[in-house]
Structures are given as structure tokens and as C-alpha cells.
XYZ file of C-alpha atoms in Angstrom:
537
model
C 62.097 187.036 79.985
C 61.693 187.292 84.135
C 58.402 186.205 85.642
C 57.773 189.671 86.346
C 58.334 190.793 83.025
C 55.981 188.194 81.487
C 53.339 189.171 84.255
C 53.370 193.093 83.210
C 53.374 191.793 79.496
C 50.200 189.782 79.973
C 48.653 192.651 81.812
C 49.639 194.825 78.828
C 48.223 192.584 76.454
C 44.715 192.088 78.361
C 44.263 195.879 78.892
C 44.941 196.314 75.024
C 42.541 193.671 74.178
C 40.051 194.976 76.543
C 40.696 198.430 74.949
C 40.218 197.019 71.091
C 37.012 195.134 72.437
C 35.437 198.502 74.168
C 36.093 200.206 70.848
C 34.302 197.538 68.848
C 31.404 197.431 71.128
C 31.282 201.103 71.227
C 30.993 200.979 67.212
C 28.367 198.280 67.760
C 26.105 200.201 70.306
C 26.110 203.028 67.323
C 25.274 200.464 64.578
C 22.560 198.912 66.923
C 21.080 202.190 67.455
C 20.929 203.083 63.577
C 18.906 199.865 63.004
C 16.525 200.296 66.031
C 15.894 203.703 66.806
C 17.376 205.508 63.629
C 17.773 208.866 62.321
C 13.994 209.561 63.239
C 12.409 212.015 65.380
C 12.765 209.739 68.092
C 16.469 209.574 67.627
C 16.627 213.344 67.173
C 15.059 213.698 70.704
C 17.268 210.992 72.398
C 20.542 212.357 70.934
C 19.749 216.052 71.621
C 19.008 215.301 75.274
C 21.771 212.776 75.898
C 24.327 215.539 74.686
C 23.161 217.708 77.797
C 24.797 215.306 80.551
C 27.990 214.982 78.516
C 28.558 218.729 78.182
C 27.588 219.648 81.714
C 30.056 216.985 83.313
C 32.964 218.055 80.835
C 32.269 221.812 81.471
C 32.050 221.624 85.341
C 34.579 219.062 86.350
C 36.253 217.190 83.034
C 39.064 219.572 83.177
C 39.528 219.373 86.659
C 39.611 215.275 86.691
C 40.519 213.870 83.319
C 44.410 213.021 83.457
C 44.815 215.302 86.458
C 44.628 212.884 89.181
C 46.806 210.060 87.890
C 50.163 212.191 87.626
C 49.327 214.153 90.871
C 48.536 210.693 92.935
C 51.309 208.425 91.319
C 54.601 209.628 92.946
C 52.437 209.673 96.111
C 51.411 205.822 95.752
C 54.763 204.915 94.367
C 56.769 206.121 97.560
C 55.276 203.737 99.778
C 55.418 206.025 102.665
C 52.265 206.331 105.295
C 51.876 210.123 105.005
C 51.987 209.967 101.306
C 49.483 207.463 101.348
C 47.344 209.449 103.542
C 47.552 212.588 101.632
C 46.699 210.705 98.254
C 43.727 209.434 100.166
C 42.706 213.132 101.059
C 43.254 214.480 97.614
C 41.271 211.945 96.185
C 38.412 212.070 98.362
C 38.222 216.087 98.317
C 38.324 215.685 94.247
C 35.525 213.280 94.283
C 33.370 215.233 97.077
C 33.714 218.438 95.171
C 33.004 217.126 91.778
C 29.742 215.108 92.956
C 28.759 218.265 94.779
C 28.985 220.331 91.965
C 27.504 218.266 89.234
C 24.577 217.544 91.806
C 24.082 221.259 91.927
C 24.033 221.706 88.232
C 22.237 218.554 87.515
C 19.406 219.851 89.702
C 19.586 223.293 88.279
C 19.197 221.594 84.598
C 16.117 219.566 85.569
C 14.441 222.857 86.673
C 15.162 224.318 83.185
C 15.207 221.141 81.403
C 12.118 222.140 78.888
C 13.854 225.438 77.995
C 17.087 224.024 77.578
C 15.718 221.294 74.860
C 13.693 224.414 73.366
C 17.336 225.760 72.440
C 18.688 222.844 71.277
C 16.024 221.549 69.289
C 15.226 224.127 66.600
C 12.070 225.108 64.992
C 12.697 223.089 61.517
C 12.714 219.989 63.563
C 9.973 220.753 66.069
C 7.631 221.745 63.100
C 8.291 218.653 61.219
C 8.224 216.133 64.286
C 5.476 217.720 65.894
C 5.045 219.154 69.526
C 5.804 215.651 71.335
C 9.466 216.084 70.034
C 10.122 219.059 72.552
C 8.029 216.797 75.495
C 9.868 213.522 74.662
C 13.370 214.949 74.693
C 12.462 216.840 78.172
C 11.581 213.702 79.610
C 14.432 211.973 78.403
C 16.796 214.644 79.647
C 15.260 214.361 83.126
C 16.066 210.596 83.025
C 19.587 211.385 81.574
C 20.460 213.914 84.365
C 21.655 211.306 87.074
C 24.356 210.374 84.772
C 26.192 213.659 85.538
C 27.287 212.702 88.916
C 27.997 209.023 87.614
C 30.523 210.663 85.436
C 32.467 212.309 88.253
C 32.667 209.127 90.300
C 33.748 206.877 87.340
C 36.456 209.481 86.087
C 37.841 209.888 89.756
C 37.963 205.942 90.478
C 39.664 205.511 87.231
C 42.409 208.326 88.145
C 42.987 206.420 91.124
C 43.247 202.819 89.675
C 45.373 204.322 87.114
C 47.570 205.955 89.247
C 48.261 202.685 91.139
C 49.047 200.742 87.997
C 45.634 199.127 87.969
C 44.363 199.070 84.347
C 41.916 196.609 83.854
C 38.760 198.135 85.481
C 39.384 201.462 83.483
C 39.742 199.500 80.245
C 36.672 197.592 80.797
C 34.423 199.927 82.085
C 33.701 201.456 78.399
C 32.863 197.665 77.153
C 30.400 196.967 79.889
C 28.815 200.324 79.393
C 28.262 200.067 75.850
C 26.924 196.386 76.066
C 24.248 197.739 78.277
C 23.309 200.895 76.309
C 23.424 198.532 73.030
C 20.937 195.998 74.733
C 18.518 198.808 75.520
C 18.707 199.846 71.886
C 17.946 196.034 71.042
C 15.076 195.855 73.432
C 13.779 199.017 71.923
C 13.611 197.292 68.746
C 11.849 194.176 69.857
C 9.185 196.446 71.561
C 8.299 198.895 68.954
C 7.538 198.241 65.620
C 9.611 200.153 62.767
C 6.554 202.434 61.414
C 5.970 203.513 64.912
C 9.548 204.157 65.513
C 9.741 206.471 62.361
C 6.485 208.125 63.170
C 6.146 211.184 66.066
C 7.985 210.683 69.134
C 4.544 211.069 71.222
C 3.271 207.797 69.239
C 6.237 205.643 70.593
C 4.854 203.809 73.877
C 5.982 205.029 77.081
C 7.616 201.893 77.866
C 9.796 201.918 74.945
C 10.591 205.306 75.868
C 11.641 204.413 79.388
C 14.034 201.428 78.194
C 15.480 203.507 75.894
C 16.380 206.561 78.296
C 16.540 204.342 81.398
C 18.876 201.462 79.492
C 21.248 204.471 78.803
C 21.450 206.025 82.477
C 22.088 202.224 83.561
C 24.666 202.077 81.120
C 26.569 204.850 83.061
C 25.727 203.254 86.085
C 27.375 200.322 84.879
C 30.414 202.303 83.981
C 30.724 203.778 87.548
C 30.272 200.371 89.178
C 33.154 198.728 86.871
C 35.286 200.882 88.937
C 34.347 199.488 92.306
C 37.874 198.209 92.632
C 38.817 201.708 93.531
C 37.007 201.001 96.956
C 39.572 198.273 97.540
C 43.094 199.435 97.979
C 45.231 202.014 99.704
C 42.828 205.119 99.470
C 40.504 205.698 102.355
C 37.603 207.222 100.758
C 36.084 210.065 103.178
C 34.142 213.174 102.549
C 36.498 216.203 102.451
C 36.490 219.305 100.973
C 40.195 220.362 101.162
C 43.011 218.277 99.353
C 46.476 217.191 101.005
C 48.531 220.696 101.386
C 50.478 221.482 98.334
C 48.027 219.313 96.315
C 45.437 221.901 95.372
C 47.505 224.304 93.656
C 48.942 221.720 91.761
C 45.266 220.085 90.943
C 44.247 223.752 89.810
C 47.541 224.094 87.525
C 46.873 220.894 85.819
C 43.116 221.339 85.500
C 43.517 224.793 83.784
C 46.352 223.762 81.476
C 43.645 221.812 79.648
C 40.592 223.757 80.233
C 40.913 225.905 77.090
C 40.900 222.927 74.474
C 37.972 221.355 76.789
C 35.592 224.198 76.416
C 36.302 224.726 73.041
C 35.288 221.289 72.023
C 32.206 221.551 74.312
C 31.248 224.928 72.481
C 31.385 223.101 69.242
C 29.449 220.149 70.458
C 26.491 222.429 71.422
C 26.699 224.178 67.900
C 26.727 221.109 66.180
C 23.700 220.115 68.041
C 21.918 223.050 67.290
C 22.975 223.492 63.149
C 21.911 219.777 63.177
C 18.724 220.015 64.398
C 17.406 222.205 61.667
C 16.373 218.877 60.023
C 15.133 215.696 61.788
C 17.628 213.035 61.966
C 20.777 215.129 60.890
C 21.963 215.207 64.566
C 21.764 211.220 64.522
C 23.429 211.193 60.980
C 26.205 213.215 62.453
C 26.717 210.807 65.158
C 27.028 208.156 62.851
C 29.828 210.406 60.875
C 31.590 210.845 63.803
C 31.970 207.328 64.849
C 32.941 205.962 61.526
C 35.643 208.804 61.795
C 36.648 207.740 65.154
C 37.083 204.174 64.063
C 40.015 204.317 61.878
C 41.646 207.175 64.129
C 41.449 204.709 67.169
C 42.600 201.914 65.522
C 45.396 203.083 63.427
C 46.801 206.581 64.953
C 46.078 206.341 68.378
C 48.018 203.004 68.803
C 51.364 204.882 67.164
C 50.840 207.737 69.338
C 50.424 205.856 72.648
C 53.112 203.326 71.809
C 56.004 206.225 70.946
C 54.756 208.788 74.020
C 56.735 206.643 76.840
C 59.973 206.657 74.746
C 59.455 210.299 73.792
C 59.084 211.167 77.630
C 62.554 209.297 78.453
C 63.977 210.871 75.639
C 63.134 214.328 76.599
C 66.044 214.640 79.153
C 68.494 213.295 76.861
C 68.693 215.973 74.142
C 66.953 217.074 71.332
C 68.603 214.836 68.832
C 67.457 211.757 70.164
C 63.940 213.093 70.575
C 63.831 214.089 66.983
C 65.053 210.412 66.102
C 61.856 209.151 67.668
C 59.465 211.668 66.655
C 60.161 212.198 63.147
C 59.594 208.604 61.932
C 56.492 208.768 64.280
C 55.103 211.755 62.380
C 55.759 210.057 59.113
C 54.033 206.653 60.550
C 50.914 208.573 61.594
C 50.394 210.559 58.228
C 50.658 207.264 56.398
C 48.268 204.905 58.727
C 45.789 208.155 58.822
C 45.774 208.344 54.858
C 44.971 204.653 54.645
C 42.152 205.099 57.229
C 41.077 208.048 54.994
C 41.087 206.159 51.640
C 39.226 203.058 53.223
C 36.417 205.572 55.039
C 35.911 207.469 51.603
C 35.690 204.351 49.553
C 33.121 202.758 51.374
C 31.184 205.883 52.186
C 28.334 204.870 49.840
C 27.736 201.254 51.363
C 28.205 202.539 54.946
C 25.354 205.231 54.831
C 23.193 202.553 53.009
C 24.010 200.325 56.416
C 23.329 203.134 58.760
C 20.512 204.939 57.308
C 18.597 202.787 54.644
C 17.952 200.050 57.498
C 14.509 199.068 59.669
C 14.495 202.073 61.374
C 16.524 204.586 59.100
C 15.246 207.571 56.943
C 16.810 206.528 53.769
C 18.569 209.791 53.445
C 21.774 208.274 52.462
C 23.339 210.870 50.207
C 24.062 213.378 53.191
C 25.833 211.003 55.179
C 28.101 209.405 52.232
C 28.980 212.894 51.039
C 29.898 213.807 54.710
C 32.104 210.770 55.134
C 33.852 211.326 51.848
C 34.588 215.154 52.868
C 35.359 213.897 56.533
C 38.301 211.719 55.541
C 41.119 214.060 54.876
C 40.666 215.080 58.796
C 42.038 211.889 59.651
C 45.485 213.027 58.715
C 45.067 216.339 61.049
C 43.422 214.503 63.643
C 46.166 211.992 63.923
C 48.675 214.798 64.108
C 46.932 216.039 67.155
C 46.972 212.607 68.799
C 50.919 212.511 68.297
C 52.057 215.941 68.615
C 49.981 217.215 71.512
C 51.741 214.222 73.554
C 55.277 215.210 72.129
C 54.793 218.770 72.781
C 53.788 218.199 76.491
C 56.843 216.066 77.047
C 59.173 219.117 76.136
C 57.346 221.561 78.267
C 55.571 223.324 75.419
C 52.225 222.536 76.504
C 50.880 226.306 75.624
C 51.969 225.741 72.145
C 49.916 222.136 72.099
C 47.075 224.096 73.614
C 47.436 226.857 71.019
C 47.522 225.124 68.044
C 44.528 222.690 69.238
C 42.454 225.517 70.060
C 43.100 227.564 66.838
C 41.760 224.244 65.070
C 38.507 224.204 67.200
C 38.083 227.852 66.466
C 38.253 227.346 62.890
C 35.590 224.116 63.206
C 33.204 226.296 65.299
C 33.172 228.949 62.418
C 32.572 226.423 59.827
C 29.829 225.029 61.934
C 27.943 228.211 62.384
C 28.724 229.235 58.595
C 28.488 226.542 56.322
C 25.181 224.905 57.108
C 23.837 228.786 55.990
C 25.344 228.110 52.465
C 24.382 224.627 51.704
C 20.831 223.177 51.363
C 19.356 221.711 54.571
C 19.606 218.495 53.533
C 23.409 218.828 53.169
C 24.052 219.805 56.776
C 26.077 217.012 57.988
C 28.265 217.339 55.077
C 28.563 220.825 56.006
C 29.887 219.847 59.506
C 32.263 217.380 57.916
C 33.788 220.229 55.943
C 34.171 222.207 58.944
C 35.801 219.659 61.028
C 38.252 218.758 58.090
C 39.307 222.273 57.635
C 39.729 222.889 61.522
C 41.561 219.692 62.174
C 43.846 220.229 59.382
C 44.587 223.584 60.683
C 45.496 221.899 64.191
C 47.474 219.536 62.563
C 49.670 221.947 60.554
C 50.008 224.276 63.807
C 50.912 221.717 65.979
C 53.360 220.168 63.324
C 55.239 223.762 62.860
C 55.317 224.056 67.002
C 57.092 220.425 67.168
C 59.519 221.380 64.472
C 60.329 224.491 66.641
C 60.698 222.842 69.857
C 62.628 219.742 68.328
C 64.438 220.688 65.261
C 64.251 217.746 62.784
C 60.869 216.347 64.135
C 59.460 217.115 60.854
C 62.147 215.560 58.651
C 60.736 214.063 55.660
C 57.134 214.865 56.719
C 56.371 217.021 53.516
C 57.592 214.169 51.119
C 55.502 211.335 52.823
C 52.326 213.870 53.286
C 52.602 214.114 49.757
C 52.770 210.349 49.202
C 49.869 209.796 51.748
C 47.675 212.274 49.845
C 48.479 210.783 46.410
C 48.010 207.124 47.935
C 44.775 208.503 50.011
C 43.185 209.928 46.788
C 43.836 207.088 44.737
C 42.262 204.319 46.645
C 39.457 206.615 47.975
C 38.348 207.750 44.398
C 38.887 204.103 43.173
C 36.434 202.867 45.508
C 34.009 205.812 45.262
C 34.257 205.056 41.633
C 33.228 201.578 42.293
C 30.396 202.211 44.535
C 28.986 204.906 41.827
C 29.114 202.258 39.310
C 27.740 199.357 41.414
C 25.090 200.612 43.704
C 23.800 198.621 46.760
C 20.516 199.997 47.948
C 20.007 197.355 50.543
C 21.629 196.703 53.882
C 22.702 192.904 53.317
C 24.174 193.880 49.778
C 25.677 196.950 51.117
C 27.578 195.109 53.763
C 29.274 192.792 51.016
C 29.965 195.481 48.783
C 31.743 197.588 51.531
C 34.006 194.438 52.545
C 34.889 193.735 48.878
C 35.811 197.831 48.450
C 37.739 198.245 51.656
C 39.777 195.297 50.577
C 40.263 196.796 47.028
C 40.922 200.349 47.913
C 43.529 198.749 50.736
C 45.089 197.058 47.833
C 45.095 200.112 45.625
C 46.521 202.218 48.604
C 49.482 199.704 49.238
C 50.566 199.924 45.690
C 50.561 203.548 45.208
C 52.389 204.048 48.648
C 54.746 201.510 47.940
C 55.846 203.635 44.631
C 55.733 206.989 46.290
C 57.085 206.294 49.757
C 58.593 202.768 49.771
C 60.973 203.292 52.450
C 58.549 204.943 54.903
C 55.930 201.639 53.779
C 58.958 199.265 54.422
C 59.268 200.808 57.955
C 55.445 200.610 58.709
C 55.575 197.067 57.866
C 58.317 196.049 59.980
C 56.888 197.820 62.898
C 53.707 195.948 62.286
C 55.175 192.624 62.271
C 57.303 193.371 65.432
C 53.991 194.419 67.250
C 52.364 190.894 65.920
C 55.377 189.092 67.349
C 55.147 190.560 70.768
């Protein structure tokens, strides 16, 4: 290996390590919240208010920034031409200027309307059970959170510029730093406020603790933006600008609009989930736990496969559909298998994990809804894994419209389920209803995208039906075995639940391997070989 190749490999390894650490820190942050703030009235006010800046940023600027600047600026930086570098500076500066100005205006308007906004998101049921201080505390928190909105824009623009220059360390480290800051604020709240106070009305929580909780979260976004400061050192000359470089404006709009439908669908679902879950205090927090637990196996198992195969798919797209199918079909089968393993383990450990998150120091003890939700949510990993892989694959062959259509259709099903299913189930099963909505919608997305991929790349779905059947069989056997064990052997406290979860996860993995070896031996062997090669690298 040449010195340059070794340098590239070392850089890639460090970025991969930072990414893994960031995901673990993010999960740890959610766990820290569950033990210090919990699914309480205070937690309801916090989580509801904290959704607002995220949604505002994504709707106003997220679609115009995320993933747009990198392809736009990469070629200009790579050329080495002074005129191209000047154009890149102007376009990056214009993107930053417009996004910050727009988000400052939206943030100021939201600050004026903060109380009515929180009144819309916090339903009467939650306010009735938590008291009027729920609305007041949520409004105060929203005021503290709103400075996050323009800071997100700074972070995303800087990250795009750094990635376009092949500088990945700061963007990979930023979520890690942010999670550590926010998680630290949660732990400090746990030190400042006794559990009995946290579990009471929000108005009984000392103002200092509320300031630490809300202010620490905004400081986390400050840290996120500051971690991208290396963007200030480099070829970009940052100047206030309202016009991008000639020709870049049209490309910027085209790239932004291509992902706008998916983005808006996701944000509408986010708002609907917040409203639906706020009929019961703490349900919005329990949903956030379920989502974080769902994303963990998705990020660890499915996303690495999709990320690793994407550059090879992009290169093969110019050589012919046969070579592309030869790469994509095994990737589809691999994602189905690893997603099945993640689903099996998630379903198996649902009961002890619910105890850890909801029966701890600041928890409500309402483990049943979260446990059931995780079991019902687990099958969605297969569909979501397909979304991660096949949206990338379809974009490489110029089928972006099909990718967007399949994804938006799935989110539309999720939205319908979020609106309807909570009305059909008891109020204390709202999180389970949301999980079913996501399983239905993400499964629809996965199926539609697989059909589109097969049409765009004949042979892309080769063996997918056989492996899907094996994946469902192995996942159901392993998840069912784990659930049976936790039903027979109950752990009602956090410490025993942790031990039980580890043992049940290991047992479910062994059952899954045994069934997968019988039902899909060749594909399991290929997966094991890929894992061994990845470890050696």
C-alpha cells in the first residue's frame, strides 16, 4: 500500500470510528434523559418544545442545504482553478447568508407566537393531567430553543463545504460533541432535582434546573456549529452574499427541490406524531425512546451496507445494467438479512429495554406501551433498510423520481396511520399505535422501492423473495423465543433488566443464526465472508 493510500485508509478509519462513537453517544444521551428527566410532564414539555426548531430548520432550509452543497461545490474545489474557487466561495456564502436570514425571520416570528404554537402541540389531555404549568414551561423552553434554528444552518453549510473539500473529520465529530454537551446537561439536572420533583408538575421544578435543561440543549447546538469552525480555514472566502455564482442558482434549486417532497412528508409526520402522542403525558418521550432504539440496529447494520456499496454502484452505473445488478442484488439480500437480525434482537429485548428506559429513577413505570411498541416496530427495520439502500441505488441510475415517489408514498401511509390508529386503540397504547403506523408505511416504501429498482435495473431483486422469506422466518423465531423468555422470566427493575437484556439478545442472535443457516445458507455465508473482510481491513 502506498503512503497516500495508507493515509486515505487511516482517515477513513478515523471518520468511521467517530461516526460509531457519535451514534453511541446519541443513544447514551437518550438513555441519560430517560434516567434524569424521563417520560414525565417535564419531559413532555421539553420534547414537544424541542421538536419545533428541528421542524422549522428542515422545512425552511434543510431541503435546500442537506446534501446539496457537496455535489455543487466538489467539482469546483477539485478543478484547482482560481475562478472555480471564487465561484465556490460566492455560492457557499450565498447559501449561508440566505439560510441564516430566513431562519432568523422564522425564529423571530415563532418567538412571538411561542405560546399558541405550544398550545397546538400540547393537547388538552396532557395539559389537564400535568397542570397549566406544562404550557408555561414548554413556552419558556421554546424561547430558549429558538436560537438553535440559525445555528443548524451554520453547521449544515459548513459541513457541506468541508465534505466538498474531502475534509470529513469535523462533520463526523460534531454530533459526538453535541451529544456529550446535551447529555451532560441531562445528568446535571439529575443532580440538581430529586426524582420526586421531576415526576411532579413542571411548575414545581426549580427555574435553575429548567434553565440547565433547556440551555444545555441549545449549548449542544452551539457546540455542533463550533465543531465546524475548520470551514473558516481553507479555500472559501466567506462574505455576505445574496446571489450564488452564475449557473449555481439553478442547480441549487434543482437539487433542493428533488428531495423536498420527502422532507416535507417527514416533517408533517413529525408534527402529527407530536400532537397524537401528547394526549397522554410522557407518551411523546416514550415514542422518542422507541425511535432511538429502532434507529440503533438500522444505523449499525443496514446503513453501513448501503454506504459501502454506494460508490461501487455509482461507478457501475456507467458500465451497464448487468454489472449494476450483480452488485445490487447481493446488497439487497444482505440488507434484508442484517435487518432481520436487528428486528429479532429488538423484539426479543423489548421487555427489559422498556424497564431500563421507563422504570428508572425518573420514569413513569408505564413499560407496557413501550415494550409492545418495540415488538410491533421491529419488522419496519426490513423496509427502512431497503429505503437506505435503494434510494441511493435509484439515484445512481437517474431514477430519482421513482425513489422520491416510493419514499413519499410510505410516509403518506405512516401519516394516515398516525392520525387514525391512536383513535382505535386505548390512550395508554398510543406509542404502539405509532409503531404500527411506521411498520406499515416503511414496509410499503421498501416494497415500492424494490419494485422500482427491479424495473430500473433488471435482476436487482434476484433472490430477494427467497431471502425475505428466510429473514422473516429467522427473525420471527428469534424474536419470538426472546419474547417468550422475557414473559416467563420477568425483570421489573433496571439492574436485573440490563442483565436479562444482554443474555436474551445473545440467545436471540444464536437462534437467528441457526434458523438463517438452515433457510439461507449461501447468503449467510456470503454475509459472514463480507464481515470477515471488513474486520481485516
